CSV table of C-alpha atoms and ligand atoms in Angstrom, one decimal:
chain,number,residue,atom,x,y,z
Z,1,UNK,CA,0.0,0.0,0.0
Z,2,UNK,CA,1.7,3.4,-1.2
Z,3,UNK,CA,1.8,6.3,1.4
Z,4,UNK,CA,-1.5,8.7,0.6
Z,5,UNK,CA,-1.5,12.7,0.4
Z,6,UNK,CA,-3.9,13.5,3.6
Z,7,UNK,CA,-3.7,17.3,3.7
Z,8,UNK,CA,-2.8,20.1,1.2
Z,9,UNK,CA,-3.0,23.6,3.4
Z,10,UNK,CA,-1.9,27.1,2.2
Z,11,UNK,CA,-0.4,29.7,3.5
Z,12,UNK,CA,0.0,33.4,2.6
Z,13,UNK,CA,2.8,35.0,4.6
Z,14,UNK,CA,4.4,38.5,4.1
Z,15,UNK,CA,8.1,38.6,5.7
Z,16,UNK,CA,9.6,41.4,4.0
Z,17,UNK,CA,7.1,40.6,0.8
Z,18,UNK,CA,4.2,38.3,0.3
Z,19,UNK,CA,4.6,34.6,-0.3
Z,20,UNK,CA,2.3,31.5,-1.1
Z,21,UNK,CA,3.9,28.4,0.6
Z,22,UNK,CA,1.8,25.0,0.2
Z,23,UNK,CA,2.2,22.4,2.7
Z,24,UNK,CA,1.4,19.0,1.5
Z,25,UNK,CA,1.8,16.0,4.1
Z,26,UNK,CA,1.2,12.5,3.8
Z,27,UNK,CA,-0.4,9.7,6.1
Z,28,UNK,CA,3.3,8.4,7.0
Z,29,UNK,CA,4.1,12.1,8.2
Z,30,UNK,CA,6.1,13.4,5.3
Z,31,UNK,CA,5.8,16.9,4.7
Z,32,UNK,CA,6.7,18.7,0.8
Z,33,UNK,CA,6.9,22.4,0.2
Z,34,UNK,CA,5.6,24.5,-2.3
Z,35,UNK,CA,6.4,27.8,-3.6
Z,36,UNK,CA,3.5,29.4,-5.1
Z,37,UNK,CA,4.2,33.0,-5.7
Z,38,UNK,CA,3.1,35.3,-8.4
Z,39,UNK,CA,4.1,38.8,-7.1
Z,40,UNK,CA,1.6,41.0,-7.5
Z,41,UNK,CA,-1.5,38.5,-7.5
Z,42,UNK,CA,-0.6,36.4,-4.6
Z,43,UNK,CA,-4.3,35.4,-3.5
Z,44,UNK,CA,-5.4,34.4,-7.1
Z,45,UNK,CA,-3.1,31.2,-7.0
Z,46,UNK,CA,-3.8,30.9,-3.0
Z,47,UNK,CA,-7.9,30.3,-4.2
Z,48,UNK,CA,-6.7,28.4,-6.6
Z,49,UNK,CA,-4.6,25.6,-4.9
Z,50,UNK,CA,-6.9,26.2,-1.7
Z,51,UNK,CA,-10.0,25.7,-3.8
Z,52,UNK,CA,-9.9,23.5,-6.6
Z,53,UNK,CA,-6.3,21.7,-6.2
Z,54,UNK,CA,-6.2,20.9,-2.6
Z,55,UNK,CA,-9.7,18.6,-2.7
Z,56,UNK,CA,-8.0,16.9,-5.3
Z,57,UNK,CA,-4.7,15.8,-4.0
Z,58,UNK,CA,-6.2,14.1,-0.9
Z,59,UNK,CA,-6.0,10.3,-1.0
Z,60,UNK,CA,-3.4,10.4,-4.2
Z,61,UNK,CA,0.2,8.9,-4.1
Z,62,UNK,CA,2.5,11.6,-3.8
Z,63,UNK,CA,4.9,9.5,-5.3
Z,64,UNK,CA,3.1,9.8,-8.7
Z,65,UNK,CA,4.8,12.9,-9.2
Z,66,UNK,CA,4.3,12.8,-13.4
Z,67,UNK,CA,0.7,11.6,-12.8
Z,68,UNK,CA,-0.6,14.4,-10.5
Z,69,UNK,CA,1.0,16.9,-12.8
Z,70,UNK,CA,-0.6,15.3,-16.0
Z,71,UNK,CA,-4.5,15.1,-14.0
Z,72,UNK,CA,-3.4,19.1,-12.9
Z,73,UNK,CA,-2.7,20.0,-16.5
Z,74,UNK,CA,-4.9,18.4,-18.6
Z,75,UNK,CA,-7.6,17.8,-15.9
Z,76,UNK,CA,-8.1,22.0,-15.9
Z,77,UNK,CA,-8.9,22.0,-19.3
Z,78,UNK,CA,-7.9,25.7,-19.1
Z,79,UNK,CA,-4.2,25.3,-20.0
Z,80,UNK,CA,-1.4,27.8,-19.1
Z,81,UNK,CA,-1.1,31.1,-17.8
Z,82,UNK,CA,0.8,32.2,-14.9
Z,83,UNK,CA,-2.0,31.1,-11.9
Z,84,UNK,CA,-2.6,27.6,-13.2
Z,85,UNK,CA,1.1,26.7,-14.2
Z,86,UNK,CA,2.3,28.4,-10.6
Z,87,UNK,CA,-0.3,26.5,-8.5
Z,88,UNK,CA,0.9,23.5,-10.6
Z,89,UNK,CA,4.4,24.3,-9.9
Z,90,UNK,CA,4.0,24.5,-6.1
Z,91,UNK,CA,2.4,20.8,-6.4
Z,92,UNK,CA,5.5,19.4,-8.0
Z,93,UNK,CA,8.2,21.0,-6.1
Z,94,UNK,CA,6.2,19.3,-3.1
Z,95,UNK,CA,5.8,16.6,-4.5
Z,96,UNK,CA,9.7,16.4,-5.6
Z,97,UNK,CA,10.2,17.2,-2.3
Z,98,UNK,CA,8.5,14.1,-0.5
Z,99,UNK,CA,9.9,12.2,-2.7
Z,100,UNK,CA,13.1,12.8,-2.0
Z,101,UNK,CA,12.5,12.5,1.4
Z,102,UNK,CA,11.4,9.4,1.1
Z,103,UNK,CA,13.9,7.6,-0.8
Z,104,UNK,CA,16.9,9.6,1.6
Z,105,UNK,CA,18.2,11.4,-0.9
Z,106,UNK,CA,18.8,15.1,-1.9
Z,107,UNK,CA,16.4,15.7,-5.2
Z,108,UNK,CA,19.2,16.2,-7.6
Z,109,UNK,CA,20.0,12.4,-6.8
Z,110,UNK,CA,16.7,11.8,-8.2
Z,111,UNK,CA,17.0,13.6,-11.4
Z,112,UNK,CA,20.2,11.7,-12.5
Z,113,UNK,CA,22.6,13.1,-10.2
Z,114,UNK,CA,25.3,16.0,-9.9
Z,115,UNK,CA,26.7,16.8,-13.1
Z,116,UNK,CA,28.5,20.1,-11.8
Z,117,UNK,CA,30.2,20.4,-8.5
Z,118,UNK,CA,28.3,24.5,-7.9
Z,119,UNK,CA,25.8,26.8,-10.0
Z,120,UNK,CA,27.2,29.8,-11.0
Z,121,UNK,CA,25.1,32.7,-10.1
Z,122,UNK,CA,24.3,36.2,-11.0
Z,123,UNK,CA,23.1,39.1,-8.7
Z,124,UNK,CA,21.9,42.7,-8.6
Z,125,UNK,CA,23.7,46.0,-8.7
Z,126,UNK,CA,22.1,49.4,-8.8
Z,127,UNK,CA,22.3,53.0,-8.5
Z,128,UNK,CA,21.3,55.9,-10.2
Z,129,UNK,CA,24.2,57.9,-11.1
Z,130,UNK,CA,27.3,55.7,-12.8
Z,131,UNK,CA,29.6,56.3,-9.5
Z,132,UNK,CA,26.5,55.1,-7.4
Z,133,UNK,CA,26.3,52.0,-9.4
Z,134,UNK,CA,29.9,51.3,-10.1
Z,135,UNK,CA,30.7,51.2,-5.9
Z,136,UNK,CA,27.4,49.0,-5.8
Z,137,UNK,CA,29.1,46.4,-8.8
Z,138,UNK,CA,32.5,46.6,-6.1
Z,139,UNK,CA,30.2,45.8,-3.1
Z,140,UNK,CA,28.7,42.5,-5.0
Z,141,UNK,CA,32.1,41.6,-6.4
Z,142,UNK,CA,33.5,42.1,-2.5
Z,143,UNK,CA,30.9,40.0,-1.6
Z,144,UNK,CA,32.0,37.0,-3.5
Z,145,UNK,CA,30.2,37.4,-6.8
Z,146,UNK,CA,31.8,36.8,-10.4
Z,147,UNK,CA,28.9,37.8,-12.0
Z,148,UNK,CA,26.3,41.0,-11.5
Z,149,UNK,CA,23.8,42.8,-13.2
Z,150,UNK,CA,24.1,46.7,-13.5
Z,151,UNK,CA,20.8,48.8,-13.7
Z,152,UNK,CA,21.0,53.0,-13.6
Z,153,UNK,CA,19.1,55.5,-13.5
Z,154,UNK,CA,18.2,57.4,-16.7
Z,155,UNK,CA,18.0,61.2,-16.8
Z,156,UNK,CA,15.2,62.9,-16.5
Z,157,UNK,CA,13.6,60.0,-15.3
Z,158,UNK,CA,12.5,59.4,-11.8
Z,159,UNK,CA,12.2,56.1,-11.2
Z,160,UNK,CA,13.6,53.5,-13.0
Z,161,UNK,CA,13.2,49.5,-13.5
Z,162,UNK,CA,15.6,48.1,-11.2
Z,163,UNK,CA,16.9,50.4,-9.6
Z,164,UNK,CA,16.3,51.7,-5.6
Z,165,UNK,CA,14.3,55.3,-6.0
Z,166,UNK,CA,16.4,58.7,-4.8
Z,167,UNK,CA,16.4,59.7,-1.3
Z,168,UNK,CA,12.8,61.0,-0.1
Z,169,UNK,CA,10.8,58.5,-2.8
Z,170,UNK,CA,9.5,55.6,-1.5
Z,171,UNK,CA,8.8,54.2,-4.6
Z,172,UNK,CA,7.8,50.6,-2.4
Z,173,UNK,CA,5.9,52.0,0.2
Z,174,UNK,CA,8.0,50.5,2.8
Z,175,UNK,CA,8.5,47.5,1.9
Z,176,UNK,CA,12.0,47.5,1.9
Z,177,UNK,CA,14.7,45.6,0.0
Z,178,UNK,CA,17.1,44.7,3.0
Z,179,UNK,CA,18.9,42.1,1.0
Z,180,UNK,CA,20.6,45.1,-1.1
Z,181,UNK,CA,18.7,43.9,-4.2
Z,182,UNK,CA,15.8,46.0,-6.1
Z,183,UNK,CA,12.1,45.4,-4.7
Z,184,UNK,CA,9.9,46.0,-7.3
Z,185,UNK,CA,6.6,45.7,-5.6
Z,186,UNK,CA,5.2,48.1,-3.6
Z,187,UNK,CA,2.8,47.5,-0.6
Z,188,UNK,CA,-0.2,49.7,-1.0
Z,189,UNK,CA,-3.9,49.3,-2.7
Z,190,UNK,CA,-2.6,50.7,-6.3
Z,191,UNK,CA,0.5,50.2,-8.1
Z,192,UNK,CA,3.3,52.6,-8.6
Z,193,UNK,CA,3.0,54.6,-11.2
Z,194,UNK,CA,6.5,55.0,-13.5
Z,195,UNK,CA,7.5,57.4,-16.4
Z,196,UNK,CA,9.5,56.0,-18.9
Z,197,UNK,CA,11.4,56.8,-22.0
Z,198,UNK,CA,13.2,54.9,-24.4
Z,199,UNK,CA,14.9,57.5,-26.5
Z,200,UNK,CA,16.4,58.7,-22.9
Z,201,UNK,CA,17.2,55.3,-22.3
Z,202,UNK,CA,19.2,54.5,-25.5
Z,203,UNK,CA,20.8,57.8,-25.2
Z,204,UNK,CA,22.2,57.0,-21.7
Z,205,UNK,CA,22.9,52.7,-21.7
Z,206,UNK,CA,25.4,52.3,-23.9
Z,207,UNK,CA,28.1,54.8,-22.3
Z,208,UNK,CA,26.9,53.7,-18.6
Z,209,UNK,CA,27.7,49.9,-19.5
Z,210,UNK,CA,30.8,50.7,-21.0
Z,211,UNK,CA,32.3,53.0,-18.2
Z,212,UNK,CA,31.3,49.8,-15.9
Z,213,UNK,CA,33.2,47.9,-18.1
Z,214,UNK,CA,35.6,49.5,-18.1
Z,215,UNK,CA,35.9,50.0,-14.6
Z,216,UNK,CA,35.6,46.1,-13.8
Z,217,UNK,CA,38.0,44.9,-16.4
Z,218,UNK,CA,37.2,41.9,-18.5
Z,219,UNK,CA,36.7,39.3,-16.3
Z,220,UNK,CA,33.1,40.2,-14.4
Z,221,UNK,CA,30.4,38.8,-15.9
Z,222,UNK,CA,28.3,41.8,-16.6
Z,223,UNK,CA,24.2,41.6,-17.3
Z,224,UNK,CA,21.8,44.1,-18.0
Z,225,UNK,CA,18.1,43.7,-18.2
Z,226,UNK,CA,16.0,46.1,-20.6
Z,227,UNK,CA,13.0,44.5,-18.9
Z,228,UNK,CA,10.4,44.1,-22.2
Z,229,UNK,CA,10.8,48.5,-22.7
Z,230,UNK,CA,11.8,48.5,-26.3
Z,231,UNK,CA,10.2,47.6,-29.8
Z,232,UNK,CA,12.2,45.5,-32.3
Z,233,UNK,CA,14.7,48.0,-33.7
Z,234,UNK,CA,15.2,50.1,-31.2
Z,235,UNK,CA,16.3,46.5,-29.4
Z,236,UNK,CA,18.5,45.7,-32.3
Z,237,UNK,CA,19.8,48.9,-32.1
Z,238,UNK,CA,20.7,48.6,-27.8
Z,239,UNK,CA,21.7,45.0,-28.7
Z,240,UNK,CA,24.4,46.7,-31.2
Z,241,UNK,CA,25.8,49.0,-29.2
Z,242,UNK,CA,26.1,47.3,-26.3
Z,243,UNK,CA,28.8,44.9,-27.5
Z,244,UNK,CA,31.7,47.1,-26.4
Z,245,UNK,CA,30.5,46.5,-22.7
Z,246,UNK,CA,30.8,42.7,-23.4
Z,247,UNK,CA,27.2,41.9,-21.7
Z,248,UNK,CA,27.5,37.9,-20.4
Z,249,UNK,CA,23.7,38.5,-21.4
Z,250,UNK,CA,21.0,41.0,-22.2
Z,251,UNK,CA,17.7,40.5,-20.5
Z,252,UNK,CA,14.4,41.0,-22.1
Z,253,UNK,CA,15.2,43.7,-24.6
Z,254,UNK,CA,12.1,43.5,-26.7
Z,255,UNK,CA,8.4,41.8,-25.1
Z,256,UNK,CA,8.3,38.1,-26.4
Z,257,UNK,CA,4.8,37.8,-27.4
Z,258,UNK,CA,5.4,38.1,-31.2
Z,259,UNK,CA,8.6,36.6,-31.2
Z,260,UNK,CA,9.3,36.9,-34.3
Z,261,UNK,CA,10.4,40.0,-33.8
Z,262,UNK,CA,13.2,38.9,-32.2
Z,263,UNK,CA,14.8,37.6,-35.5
Z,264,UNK,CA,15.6,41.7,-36.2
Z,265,UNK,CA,17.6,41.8,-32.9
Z,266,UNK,CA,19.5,38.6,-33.4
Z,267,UNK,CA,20.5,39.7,-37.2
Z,268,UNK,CA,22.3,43.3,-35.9
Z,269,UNK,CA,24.0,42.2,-32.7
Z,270,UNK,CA,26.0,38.8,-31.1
Z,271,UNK,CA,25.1,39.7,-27.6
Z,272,UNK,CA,24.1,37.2,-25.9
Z,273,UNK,CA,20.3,37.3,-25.0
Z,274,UNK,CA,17.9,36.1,-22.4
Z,275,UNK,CA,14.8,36.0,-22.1
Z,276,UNK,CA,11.7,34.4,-20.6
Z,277,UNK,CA,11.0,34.5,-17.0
Z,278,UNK,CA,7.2,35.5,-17.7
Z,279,UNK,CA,6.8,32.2,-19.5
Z,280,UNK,CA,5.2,29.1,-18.0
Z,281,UNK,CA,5.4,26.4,-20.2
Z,282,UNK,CA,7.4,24.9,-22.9
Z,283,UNK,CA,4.8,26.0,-25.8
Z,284,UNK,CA,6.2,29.7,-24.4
Z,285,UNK,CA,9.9,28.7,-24.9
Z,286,UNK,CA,9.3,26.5,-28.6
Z,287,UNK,CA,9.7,29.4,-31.0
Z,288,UNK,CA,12.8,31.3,-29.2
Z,289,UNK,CA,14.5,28.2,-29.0
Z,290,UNK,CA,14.1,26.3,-32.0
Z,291,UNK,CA,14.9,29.2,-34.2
Z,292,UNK,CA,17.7,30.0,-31.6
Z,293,UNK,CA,17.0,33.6,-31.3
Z,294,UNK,CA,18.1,33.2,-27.5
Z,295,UNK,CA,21.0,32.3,-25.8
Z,296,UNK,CA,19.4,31.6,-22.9
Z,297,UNK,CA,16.1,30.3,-21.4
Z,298,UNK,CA,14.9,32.5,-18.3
Z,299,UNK,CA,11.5,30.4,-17.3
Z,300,UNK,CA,11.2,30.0,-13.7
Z,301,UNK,CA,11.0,26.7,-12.1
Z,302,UNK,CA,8.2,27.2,-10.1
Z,303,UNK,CA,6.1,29.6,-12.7
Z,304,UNK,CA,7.1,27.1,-15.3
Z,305,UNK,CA,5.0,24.1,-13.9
Z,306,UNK,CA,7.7,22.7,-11.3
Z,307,UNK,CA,10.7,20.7,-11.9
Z,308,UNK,CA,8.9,18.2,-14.2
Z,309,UNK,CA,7.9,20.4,-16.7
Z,310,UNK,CA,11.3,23.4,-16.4
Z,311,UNK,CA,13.2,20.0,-17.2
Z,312,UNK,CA,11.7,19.3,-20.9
Z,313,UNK,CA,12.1,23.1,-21.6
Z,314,UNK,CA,15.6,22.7,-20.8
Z,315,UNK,CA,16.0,19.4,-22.2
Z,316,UNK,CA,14.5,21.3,-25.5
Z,317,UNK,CA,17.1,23.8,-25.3
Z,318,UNK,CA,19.7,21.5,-24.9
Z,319,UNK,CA,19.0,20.4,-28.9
Z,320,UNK,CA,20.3,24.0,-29.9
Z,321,UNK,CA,22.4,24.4,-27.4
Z,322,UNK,CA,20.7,27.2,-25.6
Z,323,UNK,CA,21.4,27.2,-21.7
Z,324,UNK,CA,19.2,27.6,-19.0
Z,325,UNK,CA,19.1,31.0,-16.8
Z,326,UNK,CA,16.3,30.7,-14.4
Z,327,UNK,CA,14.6,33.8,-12.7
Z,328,UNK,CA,15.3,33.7,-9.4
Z,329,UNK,CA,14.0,37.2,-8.0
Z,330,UNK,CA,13.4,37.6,-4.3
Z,331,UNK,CA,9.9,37.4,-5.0
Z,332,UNK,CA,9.8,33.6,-5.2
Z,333,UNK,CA,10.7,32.2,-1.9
Z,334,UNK,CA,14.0,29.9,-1.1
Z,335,UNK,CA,11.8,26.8,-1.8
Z,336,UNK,CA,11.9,28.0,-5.6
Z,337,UNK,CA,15.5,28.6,-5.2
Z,338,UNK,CA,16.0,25.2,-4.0
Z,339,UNK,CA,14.1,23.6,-6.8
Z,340,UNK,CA,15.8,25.6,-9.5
Z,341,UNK,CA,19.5,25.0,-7.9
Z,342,UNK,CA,18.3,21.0,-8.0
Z,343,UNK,CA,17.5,20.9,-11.4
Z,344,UNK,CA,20.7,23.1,-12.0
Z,345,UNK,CA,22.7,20.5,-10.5
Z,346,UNK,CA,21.6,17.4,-12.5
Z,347,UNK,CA,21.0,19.8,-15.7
Z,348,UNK,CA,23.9,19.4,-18.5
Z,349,UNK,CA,23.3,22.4,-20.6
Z,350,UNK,CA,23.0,25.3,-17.3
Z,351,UNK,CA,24.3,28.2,-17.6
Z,352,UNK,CA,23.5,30.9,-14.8
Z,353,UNK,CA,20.9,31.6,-11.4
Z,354,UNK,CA,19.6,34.7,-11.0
Z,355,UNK,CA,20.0,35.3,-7.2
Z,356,UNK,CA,19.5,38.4,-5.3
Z,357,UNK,CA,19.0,37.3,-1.7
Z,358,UNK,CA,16.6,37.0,0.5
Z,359,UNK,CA,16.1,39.6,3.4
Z,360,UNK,CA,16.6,38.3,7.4
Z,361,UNK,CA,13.0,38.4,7.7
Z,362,UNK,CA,12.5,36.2,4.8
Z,363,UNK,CA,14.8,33.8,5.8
Z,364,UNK,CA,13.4,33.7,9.4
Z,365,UNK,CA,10.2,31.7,7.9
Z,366,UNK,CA,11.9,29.8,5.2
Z,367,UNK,CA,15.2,27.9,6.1
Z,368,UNK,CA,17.1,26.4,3.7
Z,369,UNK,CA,20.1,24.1,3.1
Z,370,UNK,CA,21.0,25.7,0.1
Z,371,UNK,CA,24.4,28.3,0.4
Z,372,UNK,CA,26.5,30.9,-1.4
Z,373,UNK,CA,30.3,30.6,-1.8
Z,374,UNK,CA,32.3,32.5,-3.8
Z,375,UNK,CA,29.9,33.5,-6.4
Z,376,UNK,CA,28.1,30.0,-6.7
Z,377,UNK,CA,25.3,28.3,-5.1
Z,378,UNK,CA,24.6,24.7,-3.9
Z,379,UNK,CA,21.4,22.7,-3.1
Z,380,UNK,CA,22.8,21.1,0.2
Z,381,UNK,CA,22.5,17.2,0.4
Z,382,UNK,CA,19.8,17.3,3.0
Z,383,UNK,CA,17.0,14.8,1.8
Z,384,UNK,CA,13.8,16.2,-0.6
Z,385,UNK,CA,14.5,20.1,-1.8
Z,386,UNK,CA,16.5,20.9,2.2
Z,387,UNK,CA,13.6,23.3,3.1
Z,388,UNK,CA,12.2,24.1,6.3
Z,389,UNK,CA,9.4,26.4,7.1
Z,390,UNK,CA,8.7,27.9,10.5
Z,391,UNK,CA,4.8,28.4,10.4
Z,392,UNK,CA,4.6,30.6,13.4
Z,393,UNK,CA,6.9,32.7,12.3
Z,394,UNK,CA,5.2,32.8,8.9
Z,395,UNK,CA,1.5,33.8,11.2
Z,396,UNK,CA,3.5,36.9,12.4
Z,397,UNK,CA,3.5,38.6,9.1
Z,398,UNK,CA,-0.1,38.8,7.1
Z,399,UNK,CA,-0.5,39.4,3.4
Z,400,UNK,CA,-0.3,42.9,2.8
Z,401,UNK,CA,-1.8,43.6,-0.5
Z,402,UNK,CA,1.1,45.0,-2.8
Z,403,UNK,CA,1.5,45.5,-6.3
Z,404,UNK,CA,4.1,45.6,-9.2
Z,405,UNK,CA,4.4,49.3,-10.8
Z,406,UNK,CA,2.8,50.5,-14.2
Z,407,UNK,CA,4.3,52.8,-16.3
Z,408,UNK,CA,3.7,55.1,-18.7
Z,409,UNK,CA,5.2,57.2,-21.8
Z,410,UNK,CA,5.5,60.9,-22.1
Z,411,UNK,CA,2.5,61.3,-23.3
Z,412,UNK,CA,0.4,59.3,-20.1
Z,413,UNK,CA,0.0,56.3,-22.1
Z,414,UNK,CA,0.5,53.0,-20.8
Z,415,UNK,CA,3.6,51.2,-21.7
Z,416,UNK,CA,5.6,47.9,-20.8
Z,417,UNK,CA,6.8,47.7,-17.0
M,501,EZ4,O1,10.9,42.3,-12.5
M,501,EZ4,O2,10.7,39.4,-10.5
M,501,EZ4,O3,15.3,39.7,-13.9
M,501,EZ4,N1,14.6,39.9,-13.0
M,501,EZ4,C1,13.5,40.6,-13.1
M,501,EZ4,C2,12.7,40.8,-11.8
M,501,EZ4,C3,11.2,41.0,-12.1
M,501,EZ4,C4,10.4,40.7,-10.9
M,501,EZ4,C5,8.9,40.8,-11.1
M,501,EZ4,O4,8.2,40.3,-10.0
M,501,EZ4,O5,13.2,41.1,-14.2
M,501,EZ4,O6,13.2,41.9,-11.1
M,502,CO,CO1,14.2,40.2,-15.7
């Protein structure tokens, strides 16, 4: 007689920023965790797990990891999209989760074992004036890290994608970015509003990446993410000019809806591009890969259906040898990380974590055997994903609702965040 899933519970917890945890346990006692986090819309995938997943996983063998995620997918009818695949994600990384627990072993055993001895990582620099952000790319390299991404300020623009607002804006209402990284969301009952402009932009990035260049010398892996602002040529165009900086990858330069558009940006430039951590499943990734218009694949573990599903989009990207770079923002929690840095392990064709840290707070709630050395991450050899979470610490800090920023052109139109 298989062990059985008896309970599937939910819980929304803000420490530092909102999370969606799922607890699943089994009639033996074995407990998995879930990550189910969508910043932004946090209680949409909470209804749905609580709602219409939960009921459902009661009784089934947690051990029939590819089953559940089949009956999940197909048994919605309603396929994709960003609620369904994350509530499906937080199932599997569960799921994954007991089932390393119960054989003993660390869930990168499960997937074929280590094939790297550490994932190397990437995190975030920022400032708004080029000597701001050039002592912020020293503190990260101090720190240990061989690879950072640089985002600046653009003049005559307030506030900026990725980076903190000036002194006196509280462009998150408080809700703090401790870990030294960005914190896009902002705690209130309306987003952020941002102005942005490109031409400003294109003006300013070339010159700021190349004085940080030059300023690191050749060896620092240096990324930039252009965060879906630009339309096709004026992406070909950054792409171009950005080579003299030497970018280890440019994130998201154009939105990847039409992606054919991409083929313009790929025919003007060889820097190396990334893109997709708003994807969630493989039909998302099919184009950008197969007509390699990416270097590498950015879908999120967790948003991307769990481990059993981010592992066929990187076993797809494998055939044109595109590498995985997984989001890995502070706004999924350390079970995501742990997932991802699993996968990573066992994964041939990896290339790069995004990692920013995780404030004290954060970490309070969600322990985890995972660790940073010298610019590269492990999973820890603890059984399942080596995650722990303290529930009554996690009761000590409510949802608060909280929202990603819009923004909007000169002119008061809305535009890409
Ligand atoms: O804006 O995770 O590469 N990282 C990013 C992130 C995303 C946030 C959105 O919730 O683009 O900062
Ligand atoms: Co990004």
């Amino acid at each position: 007689m298989p062990d059985r899933i008896v309970s599937a519970d939910v819980i929304v917890c803000s420490p530092g920023r909102n999370f969606v945890t799922l607890k699943i346990t089994t009639a033996d006692g074995v407990v998995g965790w879930g990550d189910a986090t969508v910043n932004g819309r946090e209680l949409s995938v909470a209804s749905y797990l609580r709602d219409h997943v939960a009921p459902l996983l009661l009784g089934r063998d947690p051990q029939r990891i590819e089953d559940t995620w089949q009956y999940l997918y197909r048994g919605a009818y309603w396929r994709r999209g960003p609620i369904t695949m994350a509530a499906i994600g937080a199932v599997d990384l569960a799921l994954w989760d007991i089932a390393g627990k119960i054989a003993g072993q660390p869930v990168f055993n499960l997937l074929g074992g280590a094939v790297r001895d550490r994932i190397l990582c990437y995190t975030h620099a920022n400032g708004t004036e080029l000597p701001e952000v050039l002592d912020a790319v020293d503190a990260k390299r101090a720190a240990g890290f061989v690879a950072v991404r640089a985002q600046f300020g653009v003049p005559g623009l307030d506030q900026v994608y990725g980076v903190h607002a000036p002194e006196g804006i509280d462009d998150d209402h408080g809700a703090g970015a401790g870990h030294g990284g960005y914190e896009p969301a902002g705690r209130g009952a309306r987003p952020v509003e941002e102005v942005w402009d490109t031409g400003a932009y294109l003006r300013h990035a070339p010159a700021t990446l190349a004085a940080v260049r030059d300023h690191v010398g050749p060896e620092l892996k240096l990324l930039h993410d252009a965060h879906h602002r630009l339309r096709p040529v004026e992406a070909a165009r950054l792409a171009r000019e950005l080579e003299p900086a030497d970018l280890f990858w440019l994130e998201d330069v154009t939105p990847a809806e039409n992606q054919q558009v991409l083929r313009l940006v790929r025919e003007h430039s060889t820097t190396p591009l990334a893109i997709g951590e708003v994807f969630n499943t493989i039909w998302d990734c099919q184009q950008l890969i197969i007509e390699q218009q990416i270097d590498y694949i950015r879908a999120c573990v967790m948003h991307a259906g769990g481990i059993s599903h981010a592992r066929r989009i990187w076993d797809l990207a494998a055939l044109y040898q595109v590498l995985a770079g997984p989001h890995g923002p502070s706004d999924v929690s350390p079970i995501t990380m742990a997932a991802s840095l699993h996968l990573a392990l066992a994964t041939p064709n990896f290339g790069i974590q995004e990692y920013m840290g995780y404030e004290p707070v954060t970490e309070e709630v969600f322990g985890h055997g995972w660790s940073f050395t010298d610019g590269y991450l492990h999973p820890g050899d603890a059984p399942g994903l080596g995650v722990t979470v303290d529930e009554e610490a996690a009761a000590a800090h409510p949802y608060q609702p909280a929202y990603l920023p819009v923004a909007r052109t000169r002119d008061g139109a809305i535009t890409n965040w």
